Amino acid sequence: MNAQIHNSSIVYWDKAYCLGNEKIDSEHKRLFEIASEIPKYSEDSKMIMKIVRELIKYTKIHFKNEEDFMSLIDYKKLEDHKQLHKELIDKLNEIIKDINSNPLEKTVIRLNKFVSKEILHHILVEDKKVHHAIKDRKELKKQFMWRSDYKLRNELLDEEHMKLFEIAMRALDYNNTDIKSHIKIVIKELYDYMKTHFEHEEAYMEEVNYPEFEEHKLLHEEIILQMNQFIKQLPTLKIVEFERKLIEYMDVWLINHILYEDRKITKFLKG
């Protein structure tokens, strides 16, 4: 296998990607298991075709099961989620359509990128939103904590990520204070520390000559934008709504960023 294919190799299933639903998590894991066969046959077009067809077949089964689940819980954005599923299947079909007109190496790289970026992003962002919607306040708060699964094995980044969660958790700990005042103070602290952390992370990426620095910096700007929008909503939110929004923001936006984008930095360093 050449270096380019090796460097874009598939992201293997990690328990950090679990949503807490045994059936859905097992199906997500199976998708990654099928895709993990791709690099093994990077020079065998027939096997690649067979794997892609199996991947499409199983993805359709999984999406149907997921849509049935969303329908069962009366998920408000079911139709939007269905459209996202359709777009993912269309992209897989497009890869199959082009398989004979492109070098096999290019097809393998496209498949690896599709699973490691688009499928993983869908799980960590869109599917997480579904499972947030069915959890009550107590369940969400219990789930909301830093986990060792999130560690990147980089002392600076891990310490600052843990600090972000420590501040966010403090926002949910009112201790008989003036709740609105407490929330305003702690969210301001979270916002300021997040910007500081991103500055440190960007300086670190420049120091190590990280090749995707500019793209990563834009993602930081998007996360800050989402936080700004959240802060603007604060005066209109009830306490229960605030808690849900904060947990969703941290769990969907920040954890997705750590598990996918920040892990790419540590993988680059391992070379």
PDB file of C-alpha atoms in Angstrom:
ATOM      1  CA  MET A   1       0.000   0.000   0.000  1.00  0.00           C
ATOM      2  CA  ASN A   2       1.524   3.357  -0.937  1.00  0.00           C
ATOM      3  CA  ALA A   3       2.104   6.176   1.579  1.00  0.00           C
ATOM      4  CA  GLN A   4      -0.797   8.327   0.367  1.00  0.00           C
ATOM      5  CA  ILE A   5      -3.334   5.562   0.913  1.00  0.00           C
ATOM      6  CA  HIS A   6      -1.769   4.662   4.237  1.00  0.00           C
ATOM      7  CA  ASN A   7      -1.934   8.263   5.486  1.00  0.00           C
ATOM      8  CA  SER A   8      -5.612   8.522   4.601  1.00  0.00           C
ATOM      9  CA  SER A   9      -6.404   5.140   6.133  1.00  0.00           C
ATOM     10  CA  ILE A  10      -9.790   4.461   7.591  1.00  0.00           C
ATOM     11  CA  VAL A  11     -10.836   5.719  11.024  1.00  0.00           C
ATOM     12  CA  TYR A  12     -11.562   2.592  13.040  1.00  0.00           C
ATOM     13  CA  TRP A  13     -14.514   2.363  15.400  1.00  0.00           C
ATOM     14  CA  ASP A  14     -13.892   3.856  18.826  1.00  0.00           C
ATOM     15  CA  LYS A  15     -16.145   3.523  21.866  1.00  0.00           C
ATOM     16  CA  ALA A  16     -15.933   7.330  22.175  1.00  0.00           C
ATOM     17  CA  TYR A  17     -18.325   7.439  19.186  1.00  0.00           C
ATOM     18  CA  CYS A  18     -21.072   5.564  21.070  1.00  0.00           C
ATOM     19  CA  LEU A  19     -24.436   7.308  21.489  1.00  0.00           C
ATOM     20  CA  GLY A  20     -25.760   5.080  24.253  1.00  0.00           C
ATOM     21  CA  ASN A  21     -28.209   3.088  22.113  1.00  0.00           C
ATOM     22  CA  GLU A  22     -26.966  -0.497  21.856  1.00  0.00           C
ATOM     23  CA  LYS A  23     -28.619  -1.300  18.506  1.00  0.00           C
ATOM     24  CA  ILE A  24     -27.619   1.945  16.762  1.00  0.00           C
ATOM     25  CA  ASP A  25     -24.077   1.818  18.182  1.00  0.00           C
ATOM     26  CA  SER A  26     -23.617  -1.792  17.034  1.00  0.00           C
ATOM     27  CA  GLU A  27     -24.769  -0.854  13.517  1.00  0.00           C
ATOM     28  CA  HIS A  28     -22.391   2.111  13.393  1.00  0.00           C
ATOM     29  CA  LYS A  29     -19.593  -0.192  14.519  1.00  0.00           C
ATOM     30  CA  ARG A  30     -20.466  -2.659  11.745  1.00  0.00           C
ATOM     31  CA  LEU A  31     -20.281   0.123   9.127  1.00  0.00           C
ATOM     32  CA  PHE A  32     -16.736   0.887  10.248  1.00  0.00           C
ATOM     33  CA  GLU A  33     -15.825  -2.813  10.231  1.00  0.00           C
ATOM     34  CA  ILE A  34     -16.933  -3.155   6.602  1.00  0.00           C
ATOM     35  CA  ALA A  35     -15.060  -0.005   5.602  1.00  0.00           C
ATOM     36  CA  SER A  36     -11.906  -1.127   7.432  1.00  0.00           C
ATOM     37  CA  GLU A  37     -11.495  -3.843   4.776  1.00  0.00           C
ATOM     38  CA  ILE A  38     -10.904  -1.221   2.062  1.00  0.00           C
ATOM     39  CA  PRO A  39      -7.153  -0.563   2.648  1.00  0.00           C
ATOM     40  CA  LYS A  40      -6.460  -4.319   2.599  1.00  0.00           C
ATOM     41  CA  TYR A  41      -7.510  -4.542  -1.060  1.00  0.00           C
ATOM     42  CA  SER A  42      -6.158  -1.246  -2.398  1.00  0.00           C
ATOM     43  CA  GLU A  43      -4.912  -2.989  -5.551  1.00  0.00           C
ATOM     44  CA  ASP A  44      -7.893  -5.282  -6.184  1.00  0.00           C
ATOM     45  CA  SER A  45     -10.716  -3.471  -8.011  1.00  0.00           C
ATOM     46  CA  LYS A  46     -13.125  -6.442  -7.800  1.00  0.00           C
ATOM     47  CA  MET A  47     -12.772  -6.650  -4.018  1.00  0.00           C
ATOM     48  CA  ILE A  48     -13.120  -2.884  -3.644  1.00  0.00           C
ATOM     49  CA  MET A  49     -16.337  -3.014  -5.697  1.00  0.00           C
ATOM     50  CA  LYS A  50     -17.628  -5.874  -3.536  1.00  0.00           C
ATOM     51  CA  ILE A  51     -16.850  -3.984  -0.301  1.00  0.00           C
ATOM     52  CA  VAL A  52     -18.496  -0.777  -1.537  1.00  0.00           C
ATOM     53  CA  ARG A  53     -21.646  -2.669  -2.529  1.00  0.00           C
ATOM     54  CA  GLU A  54     -21.748  -4.324   0.887  1.00  0.00           C
ATOM     55  CA  LEU A  55     -21.204  -0.918   2.502  1.00  0.00           C
ATOM     56  CA  ILE A  56     -24.093   0.610   0.534  1.00  0.00           C
ATOM     57  CA  LYS A  57     -26.386  -2.328   1.309  1.00  0.00           C
ATOM     58  CA  TYR A  58     -25.670  -2.232   5.041  1.00  0.00           C
ATOM     59  CA  THR A  59     -25.814   1.585   5.165  1.00  0.00           C
ATOM     60  CA  LYS A  60     -29.318   1.488   3.646  1.00  0.00           C
ATOM     61  CA  ILE A  61     -30.416  -1.102   6.226  1.00  0.00           C
ATOM     62  CA  HIS A  62     -28.961   0.973   9.045  1.00  0.00           C
ATOM     63  CA  PHE A  63     -30.536   4.217   7.804  1.00  0.00           C
ATOM     64  CA  LYS A  64     -33.941   2.513   7.573  1.00  0.00           C
ATOM     65  CA  ASN A  65     -33.587   1.263  11.154  1.00  0.00           C
ATOM     66  CA  GLU A  66     -32.497   4.708  12.303  1.00  0.00           C
ATOM     67  CA  GLU A  67     -35.422   6.390  10.532  1.00  0.00           C
ATOM     68  CA  ASP A  68     -37.863   3.916  12.090  1.00  0.00           C
ATOM     69  CA  PHE A  69     -36.395   4.783  15.489  1.00  0.00           C
ATOM     70  CA  MET A  70     -36.755   8.532  14.849  1.00  0.00           C
ATOM     71  CA  SER A  71     -40.337   8.019  13.721  1.00  0.00           C
ATOM     72  CA  LEU A  72     -41.051   6.007  16.879  1.00  0.00           C
ATOM     73  CA  ILE A  73     -39.798   8.831  19.124  1.00  0.00           C
ATOM     74  CA  ASP A  74     -41.534  11.459  16.926  1.00  0.00           C
ATOM     75  CA  TYR A  75     -38.256  13.230  16.152  1.00  0.00           C
ATOM     76  CA  LYS A  76     -39.108  16.721  14.895  1.00  0.00           C
ATOM     77  CA  LYS A  77     -36.401  16.883  12.242  1.00  0.00           C
ATOM     78  CA  LEU A  78     -36.989  13.413  10.793  1.00  0.00           C
ATOM     79  CA  GLU A  79     -37.456  14.631   7.204  1.00  0.00           C
ATOM     80  CA  ASP A  80     -34.267  16.703   7.340  1.00  0.00           C
ATOM     81  CA  HIS A  81     -32.376  13.685   8.704  1.00  0.00           C
ATOM     82  CA  LYS A  82     -33.784  11.477   5.944  1.00  0.00           C
ATOM     83  CA  GLN A  83     -32.454  13.946   3.377  1.00  0.00           C
ATOM     84  CA  LEU A  84     -28.984  13.734   4.947  1.00  0.00           C
ATOM     85  CA  HIS A  85     -29.182   9.936   4.670  1.00  0.00           C
ATOM     86  CA  LYS A  86     -30.136  10.214   1.004  1.00  0.00           C
ATOM     87  CA  GLU A  87     -27.188  12.519   0.307  1.00  0.00           C
ATOM     88  CA  LEU A  88     -24.750  10.060   1.919  1.00  0.00           C
ATOM     89  CA  ILE A  89     -26.103   7.151  -0.152  1.00  0.00           C
ATOM     90  CA  ASP A  90     -25.888   9.302  -3.298  1.00  0.00           C
ATOM     91  CA  LYS A  91     -22.212   9.993  -2.577  1.00  0.00           C
ATOM     92  CA  LEU A  92     -21.485   6.291  -2.188  1.00  0.00           C
ATOM     93  CA  ASN A  93     -23.282   5.556  -5.466  1.00  0.00           C
ATOM     94  CA  GLU A  94     -21.242   8.277  -7.144  1.00  0.00           C
ATOM     95  CA  ILE A  95     -18.034   6.558  -6.022  1.00  0.00           C
ATOM     96  CA  ILE A  96     -19.248   3.264  -7.525  1.00  0.00           C
ATOM     97  CA  LYS A  97     -20.200   4.992 -10.765  1.00  0.00           C
ATOM     98  CA  ASP A  98     -16.687   6.460 -11.087  1.00  0.00           C
ATOM     99  CA  ILE A  99     -14.786   3.357  -9.988  1.00  0.00           C
ATOM    100  CA  ASN A 100     -13.913   2.190 -13.512  1.00  0.00           C
ATOM    101  CA  SER A 101     -12.964   5.619 -14.838  1.00  0.00           C
ATOM    102  CA  ASN A 102     -10.613   6.576 -11.986  1.00  0.00           C
ATOM    103  CA  PRO A 103      -7.332   5.059 -10.794  1.00  0.00           C
ATOM    104  CA  LEU A 104      -8.055   2.544  -8.053  1.00  0.00           C
ATOM    105  CA  GLU A 105      -5.831   4.459  -5.649  1.00  0.00           C
ATOM    106  CA  LYS A 106      -8.063   7.533  -6.002  1.00  0.00           C
ATOM    107  CA  THR A 107     -11.182   5.460  -5.328  1.00  0.00           C
ATOM    108  CA  VAL A 108      -9.662   3.988  -2.161  1.00  0.00           C
ATOM    109  CA  ILE A 109      -8.735   7.463  -0.906  1.00  0.00           C
ATOM    110  CA  ARG A 110     -12.263   8.755  -1.643  1.00  0.00           C
ATOM    111  CA  LEU A 111     -13.819   5.845   0.255  1.00  0.00           C
ATOM    112  CA  ASN A 112     -11.520   6.277   3.231  1.00  0.00           C
ATOM    113  CA  LYS A 113     -12.283   9.990   3.364  1.00  0.00           C
ATOM    114  CA  PHE A 114     -16.022   9.375   3.018  1.00  0.00           C
ATOM    115  CA  VAL A 115     -16.136   7.068   6.046  1.00  0.00           C
ATOM    116  CA  SER A 116     -13.583   8.874   8.211  1.00  0.00           C
ATOM    117  CA  LYS A 117     -15.102  12.309   7.598  1.00  0.00           C
ATOM    118  CA  GLU A 118     -18.686  12.260   6.355  1.00  0.00           C
ATOM    119  CA  ILE A 119     -20.025   9.169   8.134  1.00  0.00           C
ATOM    120  CA  LEU A 120     -18.209  10.013  11.351  1.00  0.00           C
ATOM    121  CA  HIS A 121     -19.403  13.628  11.251  1.00  0.00           C
ATOM    122  CA  HIS A 122     -22.974  12.416  10.705  1.00  0.00           C
ATOM    123  CA  ILE A 123     -22.740  10.175  13.797  1.00  0.00           C
ATOM    124  CA  LEU A 124     -21.076  12.738  16.050  1.00  0.00           C
ATOM    125  CA  VAL A 125     -23.312  15.645  15.060  1.00  0.00           C
ATOM    126  CA  GLU A 126     -26.637  14.648  13.490  1.00  0.00           C
ATOM    127  CA  ASP A 127     -27.171  11.315  15.260  1.00  0.00           C
ATOM    128  CA  LYS A 128     -26.153  12.844  18.592  1.00  0.00           C
ATOM    129  CA  LYS A 129     -28.890  15.444  18.206  1.00  0.00           C
ATOM    130  CA  VAL A 130     -31.456  12.653  17.872  1.00  0.00           C
ATOM    131  CA  HIS A 131     -30.312  10.952  21.057  1.00  0.00           C
ATOM    132  CA  HIS A 132     -30.155  14.225  22.964  1.00  0.00           C
ATOM    133  CA  ALA A 133     -33.807  14.799  22.090  1.00  0.00           C
ATOM    134  CA  ILE A 134     -34.997  11.655  23.918  1.00  0.00           C
ATOM    135  CA  LYS A 135     -33.016  12.186  27.139  1.00  0.00           C
ATOM    136  CA  ASP A 136     -34.551  14.007  30.067  1.00  0.00           C
ATOM    137  CA  ARG A 137     -32.766  16.704  32.071  1.00  0.00           C
ATOM    138  CA  LYS A 138     -31.345  14.279  34.637  1.00  0.00           C
ATOM    139  CA  GLU A 139     -29.996  11.858  31.994  1.00  0.00           C
ATOM    140  CA  LEU A 140     -28.362  14.662  30.012  1.00  0.00           C
ATOM    141  CA  LYS A 141     -26.619  16.113  33.062  1.00  0.00           C
ATOM    142  CA  LYS A 142     -25.406  12.663  34.123  1.00  0.00           C
ATOM    143  CA  GLN A 143     -23.942  12.049  30.657  1.00  0.00           C
ATOM    144  CA  PHE A 144     -22.356  15.492  30.511  1.00  0.00           C
ATOM    145  CA  MET A 145     -18.776  15.089  31.683  1.00  0.00           C
ATOM    146  CA  TRP A 146     -15.223  14.766  30.441  1.00  0.00           C
ATOM    147  CA  ARG A 147     -14.343  11.167  29.589  1.00  0.00           C
ATOM    148  CA  SER A 148     -10.944   9.534  29.269  1.00  0.00           C
ATOM    149  CA  ASP A 149     -12.053   8.379  25.784  1.00  0.00           C
ATOM    150  CA  TYR A 150     -11.714  11.987  24.650  1.00  0.00           C
ATOM    151  CA  LYS A 151      -8.013  12.232  25.494  1.00  0.00           C
ATOM    152  CA  LEU A 152      -5.587  12.917  22.670  1.00  0.00           C
ATOM    153  CA  ARG A 153      -2.508  11.919  24.714  1.00  0.00           C
ATOM    154  CA  ASN A 154      -1.246  15.479  24.351  1.00  0.00           C
ATOM    155  CA  GLU A 155      -0.764  17.127  27.734  1.00  0.00           C
ATOM    156  CA  LEU A 156      -1.483  20.727  26.656  1.00  0.00           C
ATOM    157  CA  LEU A 157      -4.568  19.956  24.575  1.00  0.00           C
ATOM    158  CA  ASP A 158      -6.022  17.452  27.051  1.00  0.00           C
ATOM    159  CA  GLU A 159      -5.615  19.801  30.033  1.00  0.00           C
ATOM    160  CA  GLU A 160      -7.323  22.659  28.217  1.00  0.00           C
ATOM    161  CA  HIS A 161     -10.144  20.469  26.898  1.00  0.00           C
ATOM    162  CA  MET A 162     -10.771  19.191  30.446  1.00  0.00           C
ATOM    163  CA  LYS A 163     -10.777  22.787  31.708  1.00  0.00           C
ATOM    164  CA  LEU A 164     -13.464  23.717  29.164  1.00  0.00           C
ATOM    165  CA  PHE A 165     -15.686  20.945  30.516  1.00  0.00           C
ATOM    166  CA  GLU A 166     -14.967  21.907  34.111  1.00  0.00           C
ATOM    167  CA  ILE A 167     -16.188  25.460  33.407  1.00  0.00           C
ATOM    168  CA  ALA A 168     -19.256  24.234  31.491  1.00  0.00           C
ATOM    169  CA  MET A 169     -20.223  21.854  34.292  1.00  0.00           C
ATOM    170  CA  ARG A 170     -19.891  24.713  36.781  1.00  0.00           C
ATOM    171  CA  ALA A 171     -22.482  26.616  34.743  1.00  0.00           C
ATOM    172  CA  LEU A 172     -24.984  23.873  35.654  1.00  0.00           C
ATOM    173  CA  ASP A 173     -24.122  23.981  39.373  1.00  0.00           C
ATOM    174  CA  TYR A 174     -26.221  26.824  40.796  1.00  0.00           C
ATOM    175  CA  ASN A 175     -25.691  26.222  44.562  1.00  0.00           C
ATOM    176  CA  ASN A 176     -28.571  28.449  45.650  1.00  0.00           C
ATOM    177  CA  THR A 177     -27.039  31.472  43.902  1.00  0.00           C
ATOM    178  CA  ASP A 178     -28.777  34.033  41.750  1.00  0.00           C
ATOM    179  CA  ILE A 179     -29.174  31.621  38.818  1.00  0.00           C
ATOM    180  CA  LYS A 180     -29.279  34.186  36.000  1.00  0.00           C
ATOM    181  CA  SER A 181     -26.256  36.049  37.337  1.00  0.00           C
ATOM    182  CA  HIS A 182     -24.364  32.787  37.885  1.00  0.00           C
ATOM    183  CA  ILE A 183     -25.054  31.585  34.335  1.00  0.00           C
ATOM    184  CA  LYS A 184     -24.031  34.903  32.804  1.00  0.00           C
ATOM    185  CA  ILE A 185     -20.690  34.966  34.686  1.00  0.00           C
ATOM    186  CA  VAL A 186     -19.757  31.338  33.991  1.00  0.00           C
ATOM    187  CA  ILE A 187     -20.762  31.389  30.309  1.00  0.00           C
ATOM    188  CA  LYS A 188     -18.604  34.500  29.852  1.00  0.00           C
ATOM    189  CA  GLU A 189     -15.716  32.596  31.486  1.00  0.00           C
ATOM    190  CA  LEU A 190     -16.348  29.610  29.175  1.00  0.00           C
ATOM    191  CA  TYR A 191     -16.399  31.856  26.109  1.00  0.00           C
ATOM    192  CA  ASP A 192     -13.145  33.618  27.078  1.00  0.00           C
ATOM    193  CA  TYR A 193     -11.351  30.364  27.901  1.00  0.00           C
ATOM    194  CA  MET A 194     -12.509  28.756  24.663  1.00  0.00           C
ATOM    195  CA  LYS A 195     -10.999  31.613  22.659  1.00  0.00           C
ATOM    196  CA  THR A 196      -7.763  31.337  24.684  1.00  0.00           C
ATOM    197  CA  HIS A 197      -7.624  27.581  24.113  1.00  0.00           C
ATOM    198  CA  PHE A 198      -8.125  27.980  20.370  1.00  0.00           C
ATOM    199  CA  GLU A 199      -5.308  30.559  20.274  1.00  0.00           C
ATOM    200  CA  HIS A 200      -2.999  28.090  22.055  1.00  0.00           C
ATOM    201  CA  GLU A 201      -4.050  25.263  19.726  1.00  0.00           C
ATOM    202  CA  GLU A 202      -3.475  27.392  16.634  1.00  0.00           C
ATOM    203  CA  ALA A 203      -0.021  28.464  17.866  1.00  0.00           C
ATOM    204  CA  TYR A 204       0.783  24.789  18.468  1.00  0.00           C
ATOM    205  CA  MET A 205      -0.375  23.788  14.965  1.00  0.00           C
ATOM    206  CA  GLU A 206       1.829  26.491  13.449  1.00  0.00           C
ATOM    207  CA  GLU A 207       4.770  25.339  15.560  1.00  0.00           C
ATOM    208  CA  VAL A 208       4.487  21.750  14.294  1.00  0.00           C
ATOM    209  CA  ASN A 209       3.713  22.852  10.698  1.00  0.00           C
ATOM    210  CA  TYR A 210       0.326  21.155  10.700  1.00  0.00           C
ATOM    211  CA  PRO A 211      -0.741  21.011   7.008  1.00  0.00           C
ATOM    212  CA  GLU A 212      -4.465  21.633   7.645  1.00  0.00           C
ATOM    213  CA  PHE A 213      -3.912  24.657   9.867  1.00  0.00           C
ATOM    214  CA  GLU A 214      -6.043  27.116   7.859  1.00  0.00           C
ATOM    215  CA  GLU A 215      -8.999  24.711   7.604  1.00  0.00           C
ATOM    216  CA  HIS A 216      -8.772  23.958  11.334  1.00  0.00           C
ATOM    217  CA  LYS A 217      -8.686  27.671  12.169  1.00  0.00           C
ATOM    218  CA  LEU A 218     -11.914  28.188  10.204  1.00  0.00           C
ATOM    219  CA  LEU A 219     -13.567  25.429  12.256  1.00  0.00           C
ATOM    220  CA  HIS A 220     -12.557  27.251  15.441  1.00  0.00           C
ATOM    221  CA  GLU A 221     -14.229  30.372  14.088  1.00  0.00           C
ATOM    222  CA  GLU A 222     -17.408  28.374  13.403  1.00  0.00           C
ATOM    223  CA  ILE A 223     -17.458  27.008  16.974  1.00  0.00           C
ATOM    224  CA  ILE A 224     -17.038  30.526  18.375  1.00  0.00           C
ATOM    225  CA  LEU A 225     -19.859  31.704  16.092  1.00  0.00           C
ATOM    226  CA  GLN A 226     -22.110  28.957  17.473  1.00  0.00           C
ATOM    227  CA  MET A 227     -21.203  30.038  21.019  1.00  0.00           C
ATOM    228  CA  ASN A 228     -22.048  33.659  20.177  1.00  0.00           C
ATOM    229  CA  GLN A 229     -25.453  32.587  18.889  1.00  0.00           C
ATOM    230  CA  PHE A 230     -25.991  30.563  22.070  1.00  0.00           C
ATOM    231  CA  ILE A 231     -25.095  33.572  24.268  1.00  0.00           C
ATOM    232  CA  LYS A 232     -27.544  35.782  22.358  1.00  0.00           C
ATOM    233  CA  GLN A 233     -30.311  33.277  23.139  1.00  0.00           C
ATOM    234  CA  LEU A 234     -29.572  33.235  26.899  1.00  0.00           C
ATOM    235  CA  PRO A 235     -32.017  35.998  27.954  1.00  0.00           C
ATOM    236  CA  THR A 236     -34.920  34.168  26.273  1.00  0.00           C
ATOM    237  CA  LEU A 237     -34.143  30.660  27.560  1.00  0.00           C
ATOM    238  CA  LYS A 238     -35.743  28.954  30.532  1.00  0.00           C
ATOM    239  CA  ILE A 239     -33.349  27.076  32.843  1.00  0.00           C
ATOM    240  CA  VAL A 240     -34.215  23.660  31.380  1.00  0.00           C
ATOM    241  CA  GLU A 241     -33.744  25.006  27.840  1.00  0.00           C
ATOM    242  CA  PHE A 242     -30.419  26.582  28.822  1.00  0.00           C
ATOM    243  CA  GLU A 243     -29.137  23.288  30.236  1.00  0.00           C
ATOM    244  CA  ARG A 244     -30.129  21.387  27.098  1.00  0.00           C
ATOM    245  CA  LYS A 245     -28.588  23.994  24.793  1.00  0.00           C
ATOM    246  CA  LEU A 246     -25.312  24.114  26.735  1.00  0.00           C
ATOM    247  CA  ILE A 247     -24.966  20.321  26.854  1.00  0.00           C
ATOM    248  CA  GLU A 248     -25.839  20.035  23.161  1.00  0.00           C
ATOM    249  CA  TYR A 249     -23.319  22.746  22.287  1.00  0.00           C
ATOM    250  CA  MET A 250     -20.496  21.081  24.229  1.00  0.00           C
ATOM    251  CA  ASP A 251     -21.386  17.521  23.237  1.00  0.00           C
ATOM    252  CA  VAL A 252     -22.198  18.115  19.577  1.00  0.00           C
ATOM    253  CA  TRP A 253     -19.899  20.939  18.557  1.00  0.00           C
ATOM    254  CA  LEU A 254     -16.894  20.675  20.855  1.00  0.00           C
ATOM    255  CA  ILE A 255     -16.661  16.891  21.319  1.00  0.00           C
ATOM    256  CA  ASN A 256     -17.075  16.327  17.587  1.00  0.00           C
ATOM    257  CA  HIS A 257     -14.203  18.766  17.019  1.00  0.00           C
ATOM    258  CA  ILE A 258     -11.971  16.998  19.564  1.00  0.00           C
ATOM    259  CA  LEU A 259     -12.748  13.468  18.363  1.00  0.00           C
ATOM    260  CA  TYR A 260     -12.280  14.238  14.691  1.00  0.00           C
ATOM    261  CA  GLU A 261     -10.296  17.407  13.954  1.00  0.00           C
ATOM    262  CA  ASP A 262      -8.010  17.485  17.000  1.00  0.00           C
ATOM    263  CA  ARG A 263      -7.246  13.778  16.661  1.00  0.00           C
ATOM    264  CA  LYS A 264      -5.973  14.528  13.168  1.00  0.00           C
ATOM    265  CA  ILE A 265      -3.289  16.748  14.707  1.00  0.00           C
ATOM    266  CA  THR A 266      -2.007  13.967  16.955  1.00  0.00           C
ATOM    267  CA  LYS A 267      -2.133  11.473  14.064  1.00  0.00           C
ATOM    268  CA  PHE A 268      -0.091  13.894  11.952  1.00  0.00           C
ATOM    269  CA  LEU A 269       2.514  14.132  14.723  1.00  0.00           C
ATOM    270  CA  LYS A 270       2.731  10.335  14.934  1.00  0.00           C
ATOM    271  CA  GLY A 271       3.437  10.481  11.203  1.00  0.00           C
TER     272      GLY A 271
END
